[in-house]
Coordinates of C-alpha atoms and ligand atoms in Angstrom, one line a residue:
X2 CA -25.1 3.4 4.3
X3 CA -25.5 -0.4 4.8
X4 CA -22.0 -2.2 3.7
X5 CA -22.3 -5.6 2.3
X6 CA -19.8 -8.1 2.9
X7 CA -19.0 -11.0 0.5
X8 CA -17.1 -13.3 1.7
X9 CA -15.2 -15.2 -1.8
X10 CA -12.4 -17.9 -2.1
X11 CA -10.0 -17.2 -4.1
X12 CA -9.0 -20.3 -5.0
X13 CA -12.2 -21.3 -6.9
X14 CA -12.1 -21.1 -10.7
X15 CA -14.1 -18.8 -12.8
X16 CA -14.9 -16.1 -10.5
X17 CA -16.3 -13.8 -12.8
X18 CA -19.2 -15.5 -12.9
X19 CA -19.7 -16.0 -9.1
X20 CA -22.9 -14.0 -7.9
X21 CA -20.7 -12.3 -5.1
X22 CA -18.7 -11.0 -7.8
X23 CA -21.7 -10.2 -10.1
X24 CA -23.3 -8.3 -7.9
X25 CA -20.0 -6.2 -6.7
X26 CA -19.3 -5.3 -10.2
X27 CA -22.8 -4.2 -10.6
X28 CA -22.3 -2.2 -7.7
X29 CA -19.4 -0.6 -9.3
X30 CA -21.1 -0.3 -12.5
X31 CA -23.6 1.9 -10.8
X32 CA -20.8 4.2 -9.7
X33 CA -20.5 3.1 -5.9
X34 CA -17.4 1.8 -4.3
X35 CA -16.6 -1.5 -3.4
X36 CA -13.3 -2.8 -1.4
X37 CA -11.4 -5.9 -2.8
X38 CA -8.2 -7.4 -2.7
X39 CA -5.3 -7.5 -4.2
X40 CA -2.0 -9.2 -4.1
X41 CA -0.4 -5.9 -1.7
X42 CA -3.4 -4.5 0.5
X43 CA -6.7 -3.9 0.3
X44 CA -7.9 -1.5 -2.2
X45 CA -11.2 0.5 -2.6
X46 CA -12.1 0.5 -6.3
X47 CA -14.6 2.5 -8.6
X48 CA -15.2 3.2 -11.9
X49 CA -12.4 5.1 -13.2
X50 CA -14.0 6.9 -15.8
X51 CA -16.2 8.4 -14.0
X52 CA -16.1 11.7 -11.4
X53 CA -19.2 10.8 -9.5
X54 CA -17.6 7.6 -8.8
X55 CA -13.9 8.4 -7.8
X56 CA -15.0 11.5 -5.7
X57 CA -17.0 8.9 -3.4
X58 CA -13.3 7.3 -2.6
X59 CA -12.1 11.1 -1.6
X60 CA -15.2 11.1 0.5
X61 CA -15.0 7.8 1.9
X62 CA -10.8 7.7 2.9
X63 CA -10.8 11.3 3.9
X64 CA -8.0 11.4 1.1
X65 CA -6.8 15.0 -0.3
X66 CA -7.7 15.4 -3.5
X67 CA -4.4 16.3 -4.6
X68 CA -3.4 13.2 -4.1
X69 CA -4.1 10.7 -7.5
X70 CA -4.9 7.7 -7.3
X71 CA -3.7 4.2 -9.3
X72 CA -5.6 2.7 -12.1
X73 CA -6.2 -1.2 -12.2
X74 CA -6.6 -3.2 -15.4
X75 CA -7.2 -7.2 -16.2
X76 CA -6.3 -6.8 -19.9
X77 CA -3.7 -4.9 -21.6
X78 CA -6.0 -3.8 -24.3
X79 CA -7.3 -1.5 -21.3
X80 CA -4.0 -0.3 -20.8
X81 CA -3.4 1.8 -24.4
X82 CA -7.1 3.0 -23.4
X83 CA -6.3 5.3 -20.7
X84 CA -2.0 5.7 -21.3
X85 CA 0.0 6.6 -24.6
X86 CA 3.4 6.8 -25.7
X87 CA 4.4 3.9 -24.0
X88 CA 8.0 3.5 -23.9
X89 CA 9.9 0.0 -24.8
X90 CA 11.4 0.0 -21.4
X91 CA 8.0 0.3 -20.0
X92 CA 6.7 -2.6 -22.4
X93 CA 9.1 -4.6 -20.8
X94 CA 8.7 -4.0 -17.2
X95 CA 5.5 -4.6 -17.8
X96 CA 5.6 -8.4 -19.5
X97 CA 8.0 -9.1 -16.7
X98 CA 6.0 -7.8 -14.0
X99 CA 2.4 -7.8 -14.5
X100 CA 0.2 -8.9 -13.5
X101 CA 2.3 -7.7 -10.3
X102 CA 3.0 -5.1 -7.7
X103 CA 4.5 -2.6 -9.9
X104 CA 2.6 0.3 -10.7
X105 CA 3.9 2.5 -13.8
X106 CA 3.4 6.2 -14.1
X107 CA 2.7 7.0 -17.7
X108 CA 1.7 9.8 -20.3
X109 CA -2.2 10.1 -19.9
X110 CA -4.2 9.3 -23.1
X111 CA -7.2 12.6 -23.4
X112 CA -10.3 12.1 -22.6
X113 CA -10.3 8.4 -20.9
X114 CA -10.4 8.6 -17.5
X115 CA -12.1 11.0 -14.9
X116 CA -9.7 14.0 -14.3
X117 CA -10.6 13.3 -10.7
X118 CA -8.2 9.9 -11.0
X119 CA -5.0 11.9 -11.8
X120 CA -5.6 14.5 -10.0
X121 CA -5.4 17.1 -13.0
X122 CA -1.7 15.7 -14.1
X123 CA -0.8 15.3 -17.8
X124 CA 0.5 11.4 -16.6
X125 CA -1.3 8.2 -15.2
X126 CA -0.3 5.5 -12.6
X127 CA -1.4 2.1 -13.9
X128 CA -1.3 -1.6 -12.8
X129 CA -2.1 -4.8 -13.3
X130 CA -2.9 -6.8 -9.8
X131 CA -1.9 -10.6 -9.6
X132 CA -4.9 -11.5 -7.5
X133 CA -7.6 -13.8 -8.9
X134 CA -10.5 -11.6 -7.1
X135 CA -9.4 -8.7 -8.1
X136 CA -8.5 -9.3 -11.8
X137 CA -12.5 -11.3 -12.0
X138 CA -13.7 -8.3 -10.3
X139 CA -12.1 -5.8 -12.9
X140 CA -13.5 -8.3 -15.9
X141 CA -17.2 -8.6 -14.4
X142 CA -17.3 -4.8 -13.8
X143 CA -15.4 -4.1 -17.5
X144 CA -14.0 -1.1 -16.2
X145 CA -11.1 0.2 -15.3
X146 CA -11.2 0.4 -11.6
X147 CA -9.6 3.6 -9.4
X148 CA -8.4 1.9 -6.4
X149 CA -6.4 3.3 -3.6
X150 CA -5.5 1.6 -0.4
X151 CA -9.1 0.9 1.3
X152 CA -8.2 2.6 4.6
X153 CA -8.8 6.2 6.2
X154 CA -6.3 8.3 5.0
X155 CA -3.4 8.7 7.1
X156 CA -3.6 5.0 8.7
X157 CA -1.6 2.0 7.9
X158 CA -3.0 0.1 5.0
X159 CA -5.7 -3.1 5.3
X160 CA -4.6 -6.0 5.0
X161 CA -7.3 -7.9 6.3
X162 CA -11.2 -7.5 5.5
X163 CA -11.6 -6.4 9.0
X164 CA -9.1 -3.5 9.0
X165 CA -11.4 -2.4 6.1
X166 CA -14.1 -2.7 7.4
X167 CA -12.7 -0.7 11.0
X168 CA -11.9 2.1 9.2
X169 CA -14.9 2.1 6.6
X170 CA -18.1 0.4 7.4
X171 CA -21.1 2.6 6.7
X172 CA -19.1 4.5 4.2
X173 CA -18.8 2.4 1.4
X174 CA -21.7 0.1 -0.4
X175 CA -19.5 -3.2 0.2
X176 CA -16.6 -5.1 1.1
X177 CA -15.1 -8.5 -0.9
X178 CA -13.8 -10.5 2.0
X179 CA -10.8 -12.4 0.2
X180 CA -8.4 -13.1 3.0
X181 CA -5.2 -11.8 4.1
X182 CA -3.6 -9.8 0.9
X183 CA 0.3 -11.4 0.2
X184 CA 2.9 -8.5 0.1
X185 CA 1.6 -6.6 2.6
X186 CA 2.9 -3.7 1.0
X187 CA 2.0 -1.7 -1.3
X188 CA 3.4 -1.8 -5.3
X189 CA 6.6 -0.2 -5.9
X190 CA 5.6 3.1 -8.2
X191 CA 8.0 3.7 -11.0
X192 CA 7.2 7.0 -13.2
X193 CA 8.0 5.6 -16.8
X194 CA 7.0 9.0 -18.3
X195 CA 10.5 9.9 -19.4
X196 CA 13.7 8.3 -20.5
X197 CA 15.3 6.7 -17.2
X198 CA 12.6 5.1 -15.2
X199 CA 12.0 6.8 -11.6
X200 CA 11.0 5.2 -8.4
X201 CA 8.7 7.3 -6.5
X202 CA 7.4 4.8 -4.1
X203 CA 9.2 1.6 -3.2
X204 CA 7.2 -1.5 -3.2
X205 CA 6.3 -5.1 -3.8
X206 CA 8.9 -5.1 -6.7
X207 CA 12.8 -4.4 -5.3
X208 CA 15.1 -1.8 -6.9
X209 CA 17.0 -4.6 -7.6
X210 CA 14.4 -7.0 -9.2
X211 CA 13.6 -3.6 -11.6
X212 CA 17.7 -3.0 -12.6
X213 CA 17.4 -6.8 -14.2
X214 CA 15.5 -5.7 -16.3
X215 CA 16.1 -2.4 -17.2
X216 CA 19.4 -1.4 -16.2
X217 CA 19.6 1.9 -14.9
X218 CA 16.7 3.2 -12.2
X219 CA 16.9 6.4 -10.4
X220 CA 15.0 6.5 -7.3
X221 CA 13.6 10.1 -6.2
X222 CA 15.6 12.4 -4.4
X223 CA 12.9 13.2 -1.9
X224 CA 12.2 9.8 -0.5
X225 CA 16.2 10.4 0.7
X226 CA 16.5 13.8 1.6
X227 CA 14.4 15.9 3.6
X228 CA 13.2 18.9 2.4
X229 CA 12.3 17.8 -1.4
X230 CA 8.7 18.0 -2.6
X231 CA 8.4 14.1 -3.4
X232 CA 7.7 13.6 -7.2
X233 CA 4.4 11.3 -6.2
X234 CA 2.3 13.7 -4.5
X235 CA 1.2 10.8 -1.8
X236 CA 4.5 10.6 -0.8
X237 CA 4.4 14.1 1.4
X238 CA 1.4 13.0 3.6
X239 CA 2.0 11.0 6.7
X240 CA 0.9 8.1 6.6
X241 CA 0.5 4.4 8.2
X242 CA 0.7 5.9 11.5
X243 CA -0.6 4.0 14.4
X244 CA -2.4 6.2 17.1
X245 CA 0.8 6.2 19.6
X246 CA 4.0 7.9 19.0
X247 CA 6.2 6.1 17.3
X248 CA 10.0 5.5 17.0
X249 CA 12.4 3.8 14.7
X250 CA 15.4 3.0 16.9
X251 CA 18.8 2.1 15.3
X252 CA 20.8 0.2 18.4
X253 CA 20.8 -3.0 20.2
X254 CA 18.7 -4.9 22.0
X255 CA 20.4 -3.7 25.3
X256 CA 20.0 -0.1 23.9
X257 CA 16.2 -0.3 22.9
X258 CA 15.5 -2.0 26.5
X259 CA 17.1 1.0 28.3
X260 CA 14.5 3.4 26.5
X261 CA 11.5 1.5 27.3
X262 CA 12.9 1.0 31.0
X263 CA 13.5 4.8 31.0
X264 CA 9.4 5.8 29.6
X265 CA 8.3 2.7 31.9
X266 CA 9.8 4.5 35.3
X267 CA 7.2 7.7 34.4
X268 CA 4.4 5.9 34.2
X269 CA 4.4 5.4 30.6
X270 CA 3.3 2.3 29.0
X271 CA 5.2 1.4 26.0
X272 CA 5.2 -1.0 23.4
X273 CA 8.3 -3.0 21.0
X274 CA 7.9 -3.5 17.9
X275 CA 10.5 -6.4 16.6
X276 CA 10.7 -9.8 15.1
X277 CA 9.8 -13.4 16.3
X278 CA 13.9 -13.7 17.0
X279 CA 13.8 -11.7 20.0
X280 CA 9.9 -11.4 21.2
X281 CA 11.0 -13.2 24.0
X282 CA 14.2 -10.9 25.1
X283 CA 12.2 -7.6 25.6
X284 CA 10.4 -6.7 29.1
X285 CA 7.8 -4.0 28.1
X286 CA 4.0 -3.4 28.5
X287 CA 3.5 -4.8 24.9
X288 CA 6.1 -6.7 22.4
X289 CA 4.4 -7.7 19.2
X290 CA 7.0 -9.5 16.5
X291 CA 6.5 -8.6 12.8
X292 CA 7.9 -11.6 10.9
X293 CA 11.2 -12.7 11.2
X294 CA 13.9 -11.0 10.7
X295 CA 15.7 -14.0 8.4
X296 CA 12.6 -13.0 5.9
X297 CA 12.1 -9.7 5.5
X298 CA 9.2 -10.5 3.3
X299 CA 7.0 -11.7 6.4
X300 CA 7.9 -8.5 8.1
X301 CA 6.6 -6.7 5.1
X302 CA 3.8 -9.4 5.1
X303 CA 2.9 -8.4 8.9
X304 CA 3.5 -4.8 9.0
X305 CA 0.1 -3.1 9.1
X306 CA -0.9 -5.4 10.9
X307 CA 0.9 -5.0 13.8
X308 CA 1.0 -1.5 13.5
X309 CA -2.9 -1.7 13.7
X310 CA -2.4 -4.5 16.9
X311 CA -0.2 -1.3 18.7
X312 CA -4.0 0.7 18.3
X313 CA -5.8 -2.0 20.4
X314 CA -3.3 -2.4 22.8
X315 CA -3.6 1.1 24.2
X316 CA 0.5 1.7 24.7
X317 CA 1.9 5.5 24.8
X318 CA 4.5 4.8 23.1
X319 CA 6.3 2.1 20.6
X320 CA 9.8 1.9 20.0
X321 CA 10.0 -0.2 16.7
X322 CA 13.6 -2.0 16.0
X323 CA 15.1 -0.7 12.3
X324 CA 15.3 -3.6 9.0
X325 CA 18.6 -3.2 6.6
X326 CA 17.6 -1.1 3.7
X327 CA 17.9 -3.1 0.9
X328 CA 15.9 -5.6 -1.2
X329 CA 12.1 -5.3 0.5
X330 CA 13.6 -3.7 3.5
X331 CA 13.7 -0.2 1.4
X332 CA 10.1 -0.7 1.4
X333 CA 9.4 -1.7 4.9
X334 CA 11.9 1.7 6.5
X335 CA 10.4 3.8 4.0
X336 CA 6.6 2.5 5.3
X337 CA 8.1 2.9 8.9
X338 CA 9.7 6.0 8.5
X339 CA 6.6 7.6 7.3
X340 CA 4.6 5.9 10.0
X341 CA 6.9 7.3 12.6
X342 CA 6.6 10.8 11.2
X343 CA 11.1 10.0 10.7
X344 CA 11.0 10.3 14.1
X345 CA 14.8 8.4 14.8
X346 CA 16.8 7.5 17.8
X347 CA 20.3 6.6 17.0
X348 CA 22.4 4.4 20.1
Ligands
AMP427 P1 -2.3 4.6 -3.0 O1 -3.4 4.8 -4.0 O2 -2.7 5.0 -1.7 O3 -1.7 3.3 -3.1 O4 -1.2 5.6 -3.5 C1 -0.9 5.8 -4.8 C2 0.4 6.5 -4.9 O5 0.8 6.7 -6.3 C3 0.4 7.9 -4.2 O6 1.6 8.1 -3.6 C4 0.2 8.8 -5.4 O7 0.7 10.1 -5.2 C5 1.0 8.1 -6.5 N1 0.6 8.4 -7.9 C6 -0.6 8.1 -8.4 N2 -0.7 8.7 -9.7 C7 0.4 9.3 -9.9 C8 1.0 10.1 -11.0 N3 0.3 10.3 -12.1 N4 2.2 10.6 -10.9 C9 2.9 10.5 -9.7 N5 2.5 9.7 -8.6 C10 1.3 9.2 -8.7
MG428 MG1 -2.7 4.4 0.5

């Protein structure tokens, strides 16, 4: 299949009625799939209501069809369209956060949206993305749009065009080149679906930030302990993973150097992943700094990308440093975690 790429600023007004955008949502219209972005990563959108359209997504990512995928809206008159029995607490997550990265997980309204979406679950996770290309493109198509993450399943998430196209050129019928996404991340999940809101996935949107607002969040079990069956089915696959091993190492600097030392003197080429603080203090075969770590948010910001830089570099191995687990930094260790398979080394 021949991929189109559109390359759109996001900056200029009225973007619904740009012909890049026309002809993307006409595209979508027709039931193929079309990558945009959004304000986290990348995501690879179709026409929600209909099966022939989400199963190409499946088909295109690889993704296991157990595995449901998020709704995006422009207008909250879509939003009592596909979801019912929307709870106050969720009305007012939702005026404070959308359009944002927090996606809610709410009762399903019959008969609105391809049974593929929710992958045969009575509930349905929906958002609202704060990206101007994105919200235009969800106007122009006037359709709710089924958009997961627009990589091959199992690898970290695009957050460039290019990763996109990488991983899916020749699958899909196009590709809205809008730039570098923001977060990085993707949106914190929250199941709203019964009385105290649950976070299945951390995100874009903090714990913390969420608590303002509505006091009391529970956060699931299984993204803590091992062992659970995680309440958002996504959440059991690995994920994000670059194609070398990877390690999350909680030590010092002196501590991390000694490993890489220890793989270098077999022959083993290794790579350190860390922040622009210390890029200069490691001596390895590849040291690629994700941010800084006095801004958690550009590590978050970098983070698929340099796991994605690891992939061209052709190391064995990457030892990655650990981020405090708090604020955004829940959602980078859980990201990492997952991308390391929770493979640990403590000093
Ligand atoms: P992605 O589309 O790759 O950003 O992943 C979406 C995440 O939301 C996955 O972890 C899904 O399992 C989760 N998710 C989507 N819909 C639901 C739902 N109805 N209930 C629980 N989790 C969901
Ligand atoms: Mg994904």
């Amino acid at each position: 299949m021949d991929t189109k790429q559109w390359i759109v600023d996001k900056y200029e007004v009225g973007l619904e009625a740009y012909p890049q955008i026309k002809e993307a949502a006409r595209i979508l219209q027709a039931n193929q799939v079309v990558a945009f972005p959004t304000e986290t990563v990348y995501g690879l959108g179709a026409n929600a209501t209909s099966n022939e359209a989400v199963n190409k997504i499946f088909e295109a990512k690889g993704r296991p069809s157990d595995n449901p995928l998020i709704v995006h809206i422009s207008r909250l008159e879509q939003l009592d369209m596909i979801a019912q029995d929307i709870s106050d607490i969720a009305r007012q997550l939702i005026s404070k956060f959308w359009p944002g990265p927090l996606t809610l997980v709410l009762k399903k309204k019959d008969n609105s949206i391809s049974e593929k979406v929710t992958a045969g679950l009575n509930t349905v996770a929906v958002r609202m993305p704060d990206h101007p290309i994105a919200l235009a493109l969800i106007t122009a198509a006037n359709l709710p749009l089924a958009a997961p993450s627009a990589n091959l399943s199992g690898k970290p998430s695009p957050t460039l065009a290019k990763h996109v196209a990488d991983d899916l050129a020749g699958k899909i019928a196009g590709i809205i080149d809008g730039g570098a996404t923001g977060v990085g991340l993707e949106s914190t999940v929250i199941d709203c679906s019964g009385e105290i809101p649950v976070i299945l996935r951390p995100g874009g949107v903090t714990k913390e930030q969420l608590e303002e607002i509505c006091g009391k969040v529970e956060i699931d079990q299984a993204l803590v302990t091992e062992g659970q069956a995680p309440r958002a089915p996504g959440m059991k696959y690995t994920h994000y993973a670059p194609k070398a091993p990877l390690y999350i190492v909680n030590g010092s600097k002196i501590f991390i150097q000694s490993l890489v030392n220890e793989k270098q003197e077999q022959g083993i080429k290794v790579g350190v992943l860390t922040t622009t603080e210390r890029e200069q203090e490691y001596a390895a075969d590849e040291v690629i700094a994700c941010g800084s770590r006095n801004d958690l948010e550009s590590v978050a910001n970098r983070l698929y990308e340099v796991l994605r830089l690891f992939d061209e570099s052709k190391v064995d191995i990457i030892f990655s440093e650990s981020f405090p687990n708090e604020g955004i930094g829940e959602a980078i260790m859980n990201r990492l975690h997952k991308a390391a398979g929770h493979q640990l080394i403590n000093e």
